[in-house]
Structures are given as C-alpha cells and as structure tokens.
Coordinates of C-alpha atoms in Angstrom, one line a residue:
Chain A
X1 CA -176.2 -64.3 -43.9
X2 CA -177.4 -67.1 -41.6
X3 CA -178.2 -64.7 -38.7
X4 CA -180.3 -61.6 -38.8
X5 CA -177.5 -59.5 -37.4
X6 CA -179.4 -56.2 -37.4
X7 CA -182.0 -57.5 -35.1
X8 CA -179.4 -59.2 -32.9
X9 CA -177.5 -55.9 -32.6
X10 CA -180.7 -54.2 -31.6
X11 CA -180.9 -56.5 -28.6
X12 CA -177.5 -55.3 -27.2
X13 CA -177.8 -52.0 -25.5
X14 CA -174.1 -51.3 -25.4
X15 CA -173.9 -51.7 -29.2
X16 CA -176.3 -48.7 -29.5
X17 CA -173.7 -46.5 -27.9
X18 CA -172.1 -43.9 -30.1
X19 CA -168.7 -42.3 -29.4
X20 CA -168.0 -39.0 -31.1
X21 CA -171.2 -39.6 -33.1
X22 CA -169.9 -42.8 -34.6
X23 CA -171.1 -46.3 -33.9
X24 CA -169.0 -48.9 -32.1
X25 CA -167.3 -51.6 -34.0
X26 CA -166.7 -54.1 -31.2
X27 CA -164.1 -56.7 -32.3
X28 CA -162.9 -57.9 -29.0
X29 CA -165.4 -60.7 -28.1
X30 CA -162.6 -63.3 -27.7
X31 CA -161.6 -61.1 -24.8
X32 CA -165.1 -60.6 -23.4
X33 CA -168.5 -60.4 -25.1
X34 CA -171.2 -57.8 -24.9
X35 CA -174.5 -58.6 -23.1
X36 CA -178.0 -58.7 -24.6
X37 CA -181.0 -57.0 -23.0
X38 CA -182.4 -60.4 -21.9
X39 CA -179.3 -61.1 -19.7
X40 CA -179.3 -57.6 -18.2
X41 CA -183.0 -57.8 -17.5
X42 CA -182.9 -61.3 -16.0
X43 CA -180.2 -60.2 -13.6
X44 CA -181.9 -56.9 -12.7
X45 CA -185.3 -58.7 -12.3
X46 CA -183.7 -61.4 -10.1
X47 CA -182.1 -58.8 -7.8
X48 CA -185.3 -56.8 -7.6
X49 CA -187.7 -59.7 -6.9
X50 CA -186.0 -62.9 -5.9
X51 CA -182.4 -62.3 -4.6
X52 CA -181.7 -64.3 -1.4
X53 CA -179.1 -66.7 -0.1
X54 CA -179.1 -70.2 -1.7
X55 CA -178.9 -73.6 -0.1
X56 CA -179.1 -72.4 3.5
X57 CA -182.3 -70.7 4.5
X58 CA -185.9 -72.1 4.7
X59 CA -188.0 -69.1 3.9
X60 CA -189.8 -68.9 0.6
X61 CA -187.6 -66.2 -0.9
X62 CA -184.5 -68.3 -0.3
X63 CA -186.2 -71.4 -1.7
X64 CA -187.0 -69.4 -4.9
X65 CA -183.4 -68.2 -5.2
X66 CA -182.1 -71.7 -4.7
X67 CA -184.4 -73.1 -7.3
X68 CA -183.4 -70.4 -9.8
X69 CA -179.8 -71.1 -9.2
X70 CA -180.2 -74.8 -9.7
X71 CA -182.2 -74.1 -12.9
X72 CA -179.2 -72.3 -14.2
X73 CA -177.1 -75.4 -13.5
X74 CA -179.7 -77.5 -15.4
X75 CA -179.5 -75.1 -18.3
X76 CA -175.8 -75.5 -18.5
X77 CA -176.1 -79.3 -18.4
X78 CA -178.5 -79.2 -21.3
X79 CA -176.3 -76.7 -23.2
X80 CA -173.2 -78.8 -23.2
X81 CA -175.0 -82.2 -23.1
X82 CA -173.5 -83.2 -19.7
X83 CA -175.0 -86.4 -18.3
X84 CA -175.8 -85.0 -14.9
X85 CA -176.4 -81.5 -13.6
X86 CA -174.5 -82.3 -10.4
X87 CA -171.3 -82.6 -12.4
X88 CA -171.6 -79.0 -13.5
X89 CA -169.5 -77.0 -11.1
X90 CA -169.9 -73.2 -11.0
X91 CA -166.5 -71.5 -10.7
X92 CA -165.4 -67.9 -11.1
X93 CA -164.3 -68.5 -14.7
X94 CA -162.5 -71.0 -16.9
X95 CA -159.2 -70.1 -15.3
X96 CA -160.5 -71.1 -11.9
X97 CA -161.9 -74.3 -13.4
X98 CA -158.5 -75.3 -14.9
X99 CA -156.8 -74.4 -11.6
X100 CA -159.3 -76.5 -9.7
X101 CA -158.4 -79.6 -11.9
X102 CA -154.6 -79.0 -11.6
X103 CA -154.9 -78.3 -7.8
X104 CA -157.4 -80.9 -6.7
X105 CA -157.0 -83.8 -9.2
X106 CA -153.3 -83.0 -9.9
X107 CA -152.2 -82.9 -6.3
X108 CA -154.1 -86.1 -5.5
X109 CA -152.8 -88.0 -8.5
X110 CA -149.5 -86.7 -9.8
X111 CA -146.0 -87.5 -8.4
X112 CA -142.5 -86.5 -9.5
X113 CA -141.8 -87.7 -13.0
X114 CA -145.4 -87.9 -14.0
X115 CA -146.1 -86.4 -17.4
X116 CA -148.8 -83.8 -18.4
X117 CA -149.0 -82.9 -22.1
X118 CA -150.0 -79.4 -23.2
X119 CA -150.0 -77.8 -26.6
X120 CA -148.0 -74.9 -27.8
X121 CA -151.1 -72.8 -28.3
X122 CA -152.4 -72.9 -24.7
X123 CA -153.6 -69.8 -22.9
X124 CA -151.6 -69.0 -19.7
X125 CA -154.6 -70.3 -17.8
X126 CA -153.8 -73.8 -19.1
X127 CA -150.1 -73.5 -18.6
X128 CA -149.3 -71.7 -15.4
X129 CA -151.4 -74.0 -13.1
X130 CA -149.3 -76.9 -14.5
X131 CA -146.1 -75.0 -14.1
X132 CA -147.0 -74.4 -10.5
X133 CA -147.6 -78.1 -10.1
X134 CA -144.4 -78.9 -11.8
X135 CA -142.5 -76.6 -9.4
X136 CA -144.1 -78.2 -6.4
X137 CA -144.2 -81.9 -7.6
X138 CA -141.6 -82.2 -10.2
X139 CA -144.0 -83.3 -12.9
X140 CA -142.8 -83.2 -16.5
X141 CA -144.6 -81.0 -19.1
X142 CA -144.6 -82.0 -22.8
X143 CA -145.8 -79.8 -25.6
X144 CA -147.7 -80.7 -28.8
X145 CA -146.1 -78.5 -31.5
X146 CA -147.9 -76.6 -34.2
X147 CA -148.0 -76.8 -38.0
X148 CA -147.0 -73.7 -40.1
X149 CA -150.7 -72.8 -40.5
X150 CA -151.3 -72.8 -36.8
X151 CA -152.9 -76.2 -36.3
X152 CA -151.7 -78.9 -33.9
X153 CA -149.0 -81.1 -35.4
X154 CA -150.2 -84.5 -34.3
X155 CA -147.5 -86.4 -36.1
X156 CA -145.8 -87.5 -32.8
X157 CA -148.9 -87.3 -30.6
X158 CA -148.8 -90.9 -29.4
X159 CA -145.2 -90.7 -28.4
X160 CA -145.8 -87.4 -26.6
X161 CA -148.7 -89.0 -24.8
X162 CA -146.7 -92.2 -24.0
X163 CA -146.9 -92.6 -20.2
X164 CA -148.8 -89.3 -19.7
X165 CA -151.3 -88.9 -16.9
X166 CA -153.2 -86.0 -18.4
X167 CA -153.5 -84.1 -21.7
X168 CA -154.8 -80.6 -21.3
X169 CA -155.6 -78.7 -24.5
X170 CA -157.6 -75.9 -25.9
X171 CA -160.7 -76.6 -28.1
X172 CA -160.1 -73.3 -29.8
X173 CA -157.1 -71.0 -29.7
X174 CA -157.7 -67.5 -28.5
X175 CA -154.9 -66.2 -30.7
X176 CA -155.0 -68.3 -33.9
X177 CA -158.7 -69.1 -33.9
X178 CA -157.8 -72.7 -34.6
X179 CA -160.4 -75.2 -33.6
X180 CA -158.8 -78.4 -32.5
X181 CA -160.0 -82.0 -33.2
X182 CA -161.3 -82.5 -29.6
X183 CA -162.7 -85.9 -30.0
X184 CA -159.6 -87.2 -31.7
X185 CA -157.4 -85.7 -28.9
X186 CA -159.6 -87.2 -26.2
X187 CA -159.4 -90.6 -27.8
X188 CA -155.6 -90.3 -28.1
X189 CA -155.4 -89.3 -24.4
X190 CA -157.5 -92.2 -23.3
X191 CA -155.6 -94.7 -25.5
X192 CA -152.5 -93.6 -23.6
X193 CA -154.2 -93.9 -20.2
X194 CA -154.3 -90.1 -19.7
X195 CA -157.2 -87.9 -18.8
X196 CA -158.5 -85.4 -21.4
X197 CA -158.8 -81.8 -20.0
X198 CA -160.4 -79.4 -22.4
X199 CA -160.1 -75.6 -22.2
X200 CA -163.3 -74.8 -24.0
X201 CA -163.4 -71.1 -23.1
X202 CA -163.2 -69.9 -26.7
X203 CA -165.1 -72.8 -28.1
X204 CA -168.4 -72.9 -26.1
X205 CA -169.5 -69.4 -27.1
X206 CA -169.3 -70.1 -30.8
X207 CA -170.1 -73.8 -31.4
X208 CA -172.4 -76.6 -30.5
X209 CA -170.8 -78.3 -27.4
X210 CA -171.3 -81.9 -26.5
X211 CA -169.0 -83.1 -23.7
X212 CA -170.3 -86.7 -24.1
X213 CA -169.6 -86.7 -27.9
X214 CA -166.1 -85.4 -27.1
X215 CA -165.7 -88.1 -24.4
X216 CA -163.8 -85.5 -22.4
X217 CA -163.0 -85.9 -18.7
X218 CA -163.0 -82.2 -17.8
X219 CA -164.3 -79.2 -19.7
X220 CA -163.9 -75.6 -18.5
X221 CA -165.4 -72.4 -19.9
X222 CA -166.5 -68.8 -18.9
X223 CA -169.8 -67.1 -19.0
X224 CA -168.6 -63.7 -19.9
X225 CA -167.4 -64.7 -23.4
X226 CA -170.9 -66.2 -24.3
X227 CA -173.1 -63.2 -23.7
X228 CA -173.4 -63.9 -19.9
X229 CA -172.0 -61.9 -17.0
X230 CA -168.4 -62.0 -15.8
X231 CA -167.7 -63.6 -12.4
X232 CA -169.1 -67.0 -13.2
X233 CA -167.7 -70.0 -15.2
X234 CA -168.2 -73.7 -15.4
X235 CA -166.1 -76.7 -14.8
X236 CA -167.8 -79.9 -16.0
X237 CA -166.2 -83.1 -14.9
X238 CA -166.8 -86.8 -15.2
X239 CA -168.8 -87.7 -12.1
X240 CA -166.5 -90.6 -10.9
X241 CA -163.5 -88.3 -11.2
X242 CA -165.1 -85.4 -9.3
X243 CA -166.3 -87.7 -6.6
X244 CA -162.8 -89.1 -6.2
X245 CA -161.1 -85.7 -5.9
X246 CA -160.4 -83.8 -2.7
X247 CA -162.1 -80.4 -2.4
X248 CA -160.5 -77.3 -3.9
X249 CA -161.4 -74.3 -1.8
X250 CA -162.6 -74.9 1.8
X251 CA -165.4 -73.0 3.5
X252 CA -169.2 -72.8 3.8
X253 CA -171.5 -74.8 1.5
X254 CA -168.8 -77.3 0.6
X255 CA -169.0 -79.4 3.7
X256 CA -171.3 -82.2 5.0
X257 CA -169.9 -81.8 8.5
X258 CA -167.3 -79.9 10.4
X259 CA -165.9 -80.9 13.8
X260 CA -163.0 -79.6 15.9
X261 CA -160.9 -82.4 14.5
X262 CA -161.8 -82.3 10.9
X263 CA -164.5 -82.1 8.2
X264 CA -166.4 -84.2 5.7
X265 CA -167.0 -82.7 2.3
X266 CA -170.4 -82.2 0.8
X267 CA -171.7 -84.2 -2.2
X268 CA -171.4 -82.8 -5.7
X269 CA -171.7 -80.1 -6.8
X270 CA -171.5 -78.3 -3.5
X271 CA -168.2 -80.0 -2.7
X272 CA -166.5 -77.7 -5.2
X273 CA -168.5 -74.5 -4.5
X274 CA -167.1 -73.1 -1.3
X275 CA -168.8 -69.9 0.0
X276 CA -171.6 -67.9 -1.5
X277 CA -171.4 -68.5 -5.2
X278 CA -172.1 -65.9 -7.9
X279 CA -175.9 -66.2 -7.6
X280 CA -177.2 -63.4 -9.8
X281 CA -174.5 -64.2 -12.3
X282 CA -175.8 -67.8 -12.6
X283 CA -179.2 -66.3 -13.4
X284 CA -177.5 -64.1 -16.1
X285 CA -175.7 -67.1 -17.5
X286 CA -179.0 -69.0 -17.7
X287 CA -180.5 -66.1 -19.7
X288 CA -177.5 -66.1 -22.0
X289 CA -177.8 -69.8 -22.6
X290 CA -181.5 -69.3 -23.5
X291 CA -180.6 -66.5 -25.8
X292 CA -177.9 -68.6 -27.6
X293 CA -180.2 -71.6 -27.8
X294 CA -182.9 -69.4 -29.4
X295 CA -180.4 -68.4 -32.1
X296 CA -179.1 -71.9 -32.4
X297 CA -175.4 -72.6 -31.8
X298 CA -175.2 -74.3 -35.2
X299 CA -176.4 -71.1 -36.8
X300 CA -173.9 -69.1 -34.7
X301 CA -171.1 -71.3 -36.0
X302 CA -172.3 -71.0 -39.6
X303 CA -172.5 -67.2 -39.3
X304 CA -169.0 -67.0 -37.9
X305 CA -167.7 -69.2 -40.8
X306 CA -169.3 -66.7 -43.2
X307 CA -167.7 -63.8 -41.3
X308 CA -164.3 -65.5 -41.2
X309 CA -164.4 -66.1 -44.9
X310 CA -165.4 -62.6 -45.6
X311 CA -162.8 -61.2 -43.3
X312 CA -160.0 -63.2 -44.9
X313 CA -161.1 -62.4 -48.4
X314 CA -161.5 -58.7 -47.7
X315 CA -158.3 -58.1 -45.7
X316 CA -156.1 -60.2 -48.1
X317 CA -157.6 -58.6 -51.2
X318 CA -157.1 -55.0 -49.9
X319 CA -153.8 -55.4 -48.2
X320 CA -152.1 -58.5 -49.7
X321 CA -148.6 -58.9 -48.2
X322 CA -149.0 -55.9 -46.0
X323 CA -151.2 -57.9 -43.7
X324 CA -150.2 -61.1 -42.0
X325 CA -153.2 -63.1 -40.7
X326 CA -152.1 -65.8 -38.3
X327 CA -153.8 -69.2 -38.1
X328 CA -155.5 -71.6 -40.4
X329 CA -157.1 -70.3 -43.7
X330 CA -159.6 -73.2 -43.8
X331 CA -162.8 -72.0 -42.0
X332 CA -163.7 -75.6 -41.2
X333 CA -160.9 -75.6 -38.6
X334 CA -161.0 -72.0 -37.4
X335 CA -163.3 -69.6 -35.7
X336 CA -163.7 -65.9 -36.5
X337 CA -160.7 -64.8 -34.3
X338 CA -157.8 -63.3 -36.2
X339 CA -154.5 -62.2 -34.9
X340 CA -152.5 -60.2 -37.4
X341 CA -149.6 -58.0 -38.1
X342 CA -150.0 -54.9 -40.3
X343 CA -147.2 -53.1 -42.1
X344 CA -144.7 -53.2 -39.3
X345 CA -147.0 -51.0 -37.2
X346 CA -146.8 -52.1 -33.6
X347 CA -150.2 -53.5 -32.4
X348 CA -150.4 -51.0 -29.6
X349 CA -150.1 -48.1 -32.1
X350 CA -152.5 -49.9 -34.5
X351 CA -155.2 -50.3 -31.8
X352 CA -154.7 -46.7 -30.7
X353 CA -155.3 -45.4 -34.3
X354 CA -158.3 -47.8 -34.8
X355 CA -159.8 -46.5 -31.6
X356 CA -160.2 -43.2 -33.3
X357 CA -162.8 -44.9 -35.5
X358 CA -164.3 -46.8 -32.6
X359 CA -162.9 -50.0 -33.8
X360 CA -162.2 -52.0 -30.6
X361 CA -159.7 -54.7 -30.8
X362 CA -157.0 -56.2 -28.6
X363 CA -153.3 -55.5 -28.9
X364 CA -150.8 -57.5 -26.9
X365 CA -149.7 -61.0 -26.1
X366 CA -153.2 -62.3 -25.3
X367 CA -152.0 -64.3 -22.3
X368 CA -150.2 -66.6 -24.7
X369 CA -146.6 -65.7 -24.4
X370 CA -145.1 -69.1 -25.4
X371 CA -147.1 -69.0 -28.7
X372 CA -146.0 -65.3 -29.3
X373 CA -142.4 -66.5 -29.0
X374 CA -143.1 -69.2 -31.6
X375 CA -144.6 -66.7 -33.9
X376 CA -141.5 -64.5 -33.3
X377 CA -143.6 -61.5 -32.3
X378 CA -143.9 -59.7 -29.0
X379 CA -147.5 -58.9 -29.7
X380 CA -150.3 -59.0 -32.3
X381 CA -153.4 -57.1 -33.0
X382 CA -156.5 -59.3 -32.7
X383 CA -159.9 -58.9 -34.2
X384 CA -162.5 -61.3 -32.9
X385 CA -166.0 -61.5 -34.4
X386 CA -169.2 -62.8 -32.8
X387 CA -172.9 -63.2 -33.5
X388 CA -173.5 -59.4 -33.4
X389 CA -170.8 -58.6 -36.0
X390 CA -171.4 -58.5 -39.7
X391 CA -169.6 -57.6 -43.0
X392 CA -169.9 -53.9 -42.1
X393 CA -167.7 -54.5 -39.2
X394 CA -165.1 -56.2 -41.3
X395 CA -165.3 -53.3 -43.8
X396 CA -164.9 -50.8 -40.9
X397 CA -161.8 -52.6 -39.8
X398 CA -160.4 -52.7 -43.3
X399 CA -161.1 -48.9 -43.8
X400 CA -159.6 -48.0 -40.4
X401 CA -156.3 -49.8 -41.2
X402 CA -155.8 -47.4 -44.1
X403 CA -155.6 -44.5 -41.6
X404 CA -152.9 -46.2 -39.6
X405 CA -150.4 -46.2 -42.5
X406 CA -150.8 -42.5 -42.9
X407 CA -149.7 -41.6 -39.4
X408 CA -146.7 -43.8 -39.3
X409 CA -145.6 -43.0 -42.8
X410 CA -145.4 -46.7 -43.8
Chain B
X1 CA -161.6 -37.7 -26.8
X2 CA -158.1 -36.4 -27.1
X3 CA -156.8 -36.4 -30.6
X4 CA -154.0 -38.6 -31.9
X5 CA -152.0 -35.5 -32.7
X6 CA -151.5 -35.1 -28.9
X7 CA -149.9 -38.6 -28.8
X8 CA -148.1 -39.0 -32.0
X9 CA -146.1 -35.7 -32.2
X10 CA -143.6 -35.4 -35.0
X11 CA -140.6 -35.6 -32.7
X12 CA -141.9 -38.9 -31.2
X13 CA -142.4 -40.4 -34.6
X14 CA -138.9 -39.2 -35.6
X15 CA -137.3 -41.0 -32.6
X16 CA -139.5 -44.1 -33.4
X17 CA -138.4 -44.2 -37.0
X18 CA -134.8 -43.4 -36.2
X19 CA -134.0 -44.5 -32.7
X20 CA -130.8 -43.1 -31.1
X21 CA -128.3 -45.1 -29.2
X22 CA -129.5 -48.5 -30.4
X23 CA -127.3 -51.4 -29.5
X24 CA -125.6 -53.1 -26.7
X25 CA -122.6 -52.5 -24.4
X26 CA -120.4 -55.3 -23.3
X27 CA -119.7 -56.0 -19.6
X28 CA -118.8 -54.4 -17.3
X29 CA -121.5 -52.1 -18.5
X30 CA -124.7 -52.5 -16.4
X31 CA -127.6 -54.2 -18.2
X32 CA -131.3 -54.4 -17.2
X33 CA -134.3 -55.9 -19.1
X34 CA -137.7 -54.4 -18.6
X35 CA -141.0 -56.1 -19.5
X36 CA -144.4 -54.6 -20.0
X37 CA -146.5 -57.5 -18.9
X38 CA -149.6 -56.1 -20.5
X39 CA -148.3 -56.1 -24.1
X40 CA -145.1 -58.2 -24.0
X41 CA -142.9 -55.3 -25.0
X42 CA -139.3 -55.7 -23.9
X43 CA -136.5 -53.1 -23.4
X44 CA -132.8 -53.6 -22.7
X45 CA -130.9 -50.7 -21.2
X46 CA -127.1 -50.8 -21.1
X47 CA -125.3 -48.3 -18.9
X48 CA -121.6 -47.4 -18.7
X49 CA -121.0 -45.4 -15.5
X50 CA -117.6 -44.0 -14.8
X51 CA -117.2 -42.4 -11.5
X52 CA -120.3 -40.4 -11.1
X53 CA -121.0 -39.9 -14.9
X54 CA -123.0 -41.9 -17.3
X55 CA -120.5 -42.1 -20.1
X56 CA -122.4 -44.3 -22.5
X57 CA -125.9 -45.8 -22.9
X58 CA -127.4 -48.2 -25.4
X59 CA -131.0 -49.4 -25.8
X60 CA -132.3 -52.6 -27.3
X61 CA -135.6 -54.5 -27.5
X62 CA -138.9 -54.1 -29.2
X63 CA -142.0 -52.1 -28.6
X64 CA -144.5 -49.6 -29.8
X65 CA -143.8 -46.1 -31.0
X66 CA -144.3 -44.7 -27.5
X67 CA -142.0 -47.1 -25.7
X68 CA -139.4 -46.9 -28.4
X69 CA -139.3 -43.2 -28.8
X70 CA -139.3 -42.7 -25.0
X71 CA -136.3 -45.1 -24.8
X72 CA -134.6 -43.2 -27.6
X73 CA -135.1 -39.8 -26.0
X74 CA -134.2 -41.1 -22.6
X75 CA -130.9 -42.4 -23.9
X76 CA -130.0 -39.0 -25.3
X77 CA -131.1 -37.2 -22.2
X78 CA -129.0 -39.3 -19.8
X79 CA -125.8 -39.6 -21.7
X80 CA -123.0 -37.5 -20.1
X81 CA -125.1 -36.7 -17.1
X82 CA -124.2 -37.3 -13.4
X83 CA -126.0 -40.1 -11.6
X84 CA -127.7 -37.5 -9.4
X85 CA -128.9 -35.5 -12.4
X86 CA -130.3 -38.7 -14.0
X87 CA -132.2 -39.6 -10.8
X88 CA -133.7 -36.2 -10.8
X89 CA -134.6 -36.5 -14.5
X90 CA -136.4 -39.8 -13.8
X91 CA -138.4 -38.1 -11.1
X92 CA -139.3 -35.2 -13.5
X93 CA -140.3 -37.5 -16.2
X94 CA -142.4 -39.7 -14.0
X95 CA -144.0 -36.6 -12.6
X96 CA -145.0 -35.5 -16.1
X97 CA -146.6 -39.0 -16.4
X98 CA -148.5 -38.3 -13.2
X99 CA -146.5 -40.8 -11.3
X100 CA -145.3 -39.3 -8.0
X101 CA -143.0 -41.7 -6.2
X102 CA -142.3 -41.6 -2.5
X103 CA -138.6 -41.4 -1.7
X104 CA -137.1 -44.1 0.5
X105 CA -136.9 -43.1 4.1
X106 CA -134.1 -40.8 4.9
X107 CA -133.5 -39.9 1.3
X108 CA -134.2 -36.4 0.0
X109 CA -135.2 -35.3 -3.4
X110 CA -132.1 -34.3 -5.4
X111 CA -131.7 -30.6 -5.5
X112 CA -130.8 -30.4 -9.1
X113 CA -132.6 -28.6 -11.9
X114 CA -133.1 -30.7 -14.9
X115 CA -134.8 -29.8 -18.1
X116 CA -136.9 -32.3 -20.0
X117 CA -136.2 -30.8 -23.4
X118 CA -137.5 -33.0 -26.2
X119 CA -139.0 -35.4 -23.7
X120 CA -141.8 -32.8 -23.1
X121 CA -143.2 -34.1 -26.4
X122 CA -144.3 -37.2 -24.5
X123 CA -146.6 -35.2 -22.2
X124 CA -149.6 -36.0 -24.4
X125 CA -149.3 -39.6 -23.3
X126 CA -151.0 -38.6 -20.0
X127 CA -154.2 -38.2 -21.9
X128 CA -154.0 -41.8 -22.9
X129 CA -153.6 -43.6 -19.5
X130 CA -153.2 -47.0 -21.1
X131 CA -150.0 -45.8 -22.8
X132 CA -148.3 -44.4 -19.7
X133 CA -146.8 -47.8 -19.0
X134 CA -145.4 -47.7 -22.6
X135 CA -143.7 -44.4 -21.9
X136 CA -142.3 -45.3 -18.6
X137 CA -140.9 -48.8 -19.5
X138 CA -137.5 -47.5 -20.5
X139 CA -137.3 -45.3 -17.4
X140 CA -138.1 -48.1 -15.0
X141 CA -135.5 -50.2 -16.8
X142 CA -133.0 -47.4 -16.5
X143 CA -133.5 -47.3 -12.8
X144 CA -132.7 -51.0 -12.6
X145 CA -129.6 -50.6 -14.7
X146 CA -128.5 -47.6 -12.6
X147 CA -129.0 -49.6 -9.4
X148 CA -126.8 -52.4 -10.8
X149 CA -124.2 -49.9 -12.0
X150 CA -123.9 -48.1 -8.7
X151 CA -124.0 -51.2 -6.4
X152 CA -121.0 -52.7 -8.1

C-alpha cells in the first residue's frame, strides 16, 4: 500500500473507539470525514491560547487571531494553487459557496432565457440554487447526460453549451465516484463563452487540486470532508469575477462604509464574509491541510485507487450478480466511493444490519434525487473509503453483507 | 445496543415479503403520496370511503422492510373500520412510536378503543429512532388520504 494506514488510523482518536468490543469500520467519508489528532489539538490550542475576534480589534490577542485566520487562507491558496489568497472566500460549506455564485453572480448576470448547463450527476447543492434562480428569473437549465457506466456523456456537449452563460458541474460524483475531466469541461465552457463553476466538494479531499491548471472560474468545497471541522468551506473565484459581483450576505466585516443612505462593500475577501466567520474552524482547516500535505495528495489518490481496485475485485468476486456497483469500473476515472445495490435488500435495512458489525455506511438518495431516478432506484447503499481505510475495511464490509442475506431470507 | 431481533420480528418480515393490499384504486377513491425525504422512499395510499366506513384500501410504492411492512399492516388494520376508529388507531400507533400529537383546537380525542394487534410487532422500532420515520410514513400518508376522502 502507498500509505501506512495503521499509523494514519492511530492519529484519528475516533477510529480507536470500540462499540460492543468491536472496532469501527467507518465507510462514510463521502458524507463527512473523521478528524486527526492534529486538527483537534490545533482547534483546542487556539481556543485555549489565541481565540479572539478577527479584523476588528487592536490588542495583541486579536492581532494574533487575525494573523492565524489569514494564515489559514494562505494555506488554502497553496493547497489548491490559487493565484491570490484574497480570492479564497471562507464560507460555511460548499453548498453556501455554490449558493453564493448562483445568488450573487447569477442575479447580476442572468436574465430570462439565459442558459445554465448542469450535469445529471449533480448534488442538490448544485441543482437547487439554479432551480431557485430559474423560478425567479426564468433561466433555462440544460443537463449533460450520463453514459451507461456513469461518466458524463460529452457527445453533444458543444450543442448543450451553445449560448450558455454558465456550466456548473461536479469534479467527482458523491454517488458514482466518477471523476470528471474538469480541464476539458472548463475549456468547453469557455469556448462557448460560459463560466466554469466546479463543485469540488468530493474531489479536493482525495486529489491534487490546481484551480489554475483547471482554468476554472469558481471552485467550491467543504472542510469537513477533508479531515477538517464542519462549519467552514471555501469558494475560490477568479479575482476579476469576484470583484465585479455584488455582495452575497450583508452585515459586519463585508463593508467599507455604511451610511444612512447606503453602503460601500469591502475589498476581497471580506466583501463575501459577512459577520464573524468560523474562526476556530479556519485554524482546524489549516491543520487539516498541513496533515494532508504531509501525506501528499498524490499519495492519497494512489492509495484510494488501490482501495477502489481491491473493493471492486473483492465484492464482485464474492457476490457476482448479487451486488450491483454503480459507476465506472476504471479506477483512472473514479474515486473510492461506491453506491451499490445488494440482493434486493433495501439500503436502509442493509445499513441497519451492517451497523451490527460497526460497518458505517450511508443509505438513501445522497442528496442526488435526479440521478437516483435515472438509476431507477429510490435509494442506494454507499460505501466511501478514505486515507484511513484499508483492505481490512473492504473485507469487513464484504463479510457483513453475508449476514444481511440471512435475516431477509434472500 | 438493541438487537436486530427487536426490529426485524418474524411478522414484520412476513408482511415485507408478502405485502397485503398491494395495488391501486381508481378514482373516486382518495389517493395520497408520502415521501421520506431522508431516504427517498415513497408510499401511495388509496382509500375508498363509503359513508363513514373505509371499504377498501390499497398501498403502492417502494421502501424498506419497516416502511413496507408498516404499510401492509396498516392496510389490514384500517379496512372495514369507521373513520373515527381509524383516526384513533393512527393516534395509538403514533403514540407507540413516541409521537404525541396535539389535537387541533376544539377537537377531542376520539373515545374509541382500538387494538393494535399485529401492529404491536413494530414497537421495537422505537429503539432505533432513525427508523421511526420509516414506520410512520404510511400512516402520515393515510391521514392525507383520509383528509382528501372526507373533504370531498
């Protein structure tokens, strides 16, 4: 294996927990990831020694907190190779980042009849904000279809993009595990005169991310899926675009001046960070980025390709036609997230039975109901692997599936 | 941790494998669709109400063993009952699921005794709080269908 998983697991306090004397098999990292000791310690230490308001008080403590907060922004810039730290906007999560783009850029730039192109594998976070805009502005939504193996079908991409103002797409599907050709999609968007908006929430935790190599216009992701705390996310945007957009939320910190008859917004990034931001969470995200950079994101990706290969081989070998793994079979174009059906057992029942063996996975529609309808299922079970999972976890999943058949007599 | 045997009782699995009253009823039967937004499960309830009596009921849709067996047992329990009895049954069942609902102002709890019968097999669901929504999906849908049937 590329990564020393045993030593990585040892750094995650929660993964030491035993329930009913058995270890946890945490296979729900596409939902949210567990936190390493360094992240927990960084946040605790910050709150114990340096916590203070940022950007608004002159005393030393506040200056220290502000500096730590801005260091976190610089760490994000480095991690995704953004050109400027000021273009890194801290949000609540990827969902808020995508809403920010739809609300602020969308309302300033889209009129009735304008076209926004999405794909059929988008998360609700990259669908509903556009639906809301469509209801308000009468914009048209077009959808890039999927191939049978769960990749984007790009056959008619240029005609779909014809006349479009924006193309908003995922870099990695949270259901199918599919990794999309982001650079190619950005190029296609730009060739059509559209902006490229990338939902990178599932991608950033598992891959080397370079927003400049992508030539993207906006990139959104969440901290909590990449070993950082919940409550903070990132929207990176091209500077000229962010500067041209009206603010999103109004309040403290985002203004240069407020008068009785109006206001002037602050410069980037404060313009899009109204109110007290998630300060301690930014410190935690910084620690998570340091943790991931120490491991090396290329190594994380290689590890997950190994796990994905082992998972597909093991599950198909043991269960054949009784298991239906959705998404691509080629690990070059997929991550280690697997939605599956198993012997007609409803995913809820499956996850309940697996829980008896401490195998934690998600059952449901994964906030992707349009895709569920395409797959012709109401729900799937989803096992998602991360840097702290290894072959033993795949084996534990495979073993636990056996028990499910017994209960339902299938 | 409560054991799976508390949840997957034999009678539940029987109703799951062999659901009763599956199908549809044509209009003018009342029809309601219920969604569990957490998991995407859907249930259709069709009700034929003649006078004060539920003369026929059919259930459609897809879901897990708990939502499907609950729907199946519900359909058996309400068929042939009066609307008042069914409302009382809904309150009994939800009470077993630890859901106490306030009555609308001016309305009194129906003074009818109803027995849960087979439905008592579902009481183990309370030990698995995430699954309570599965068990109550059919019942919430029943209330909607009942409202449609009695408002016409």
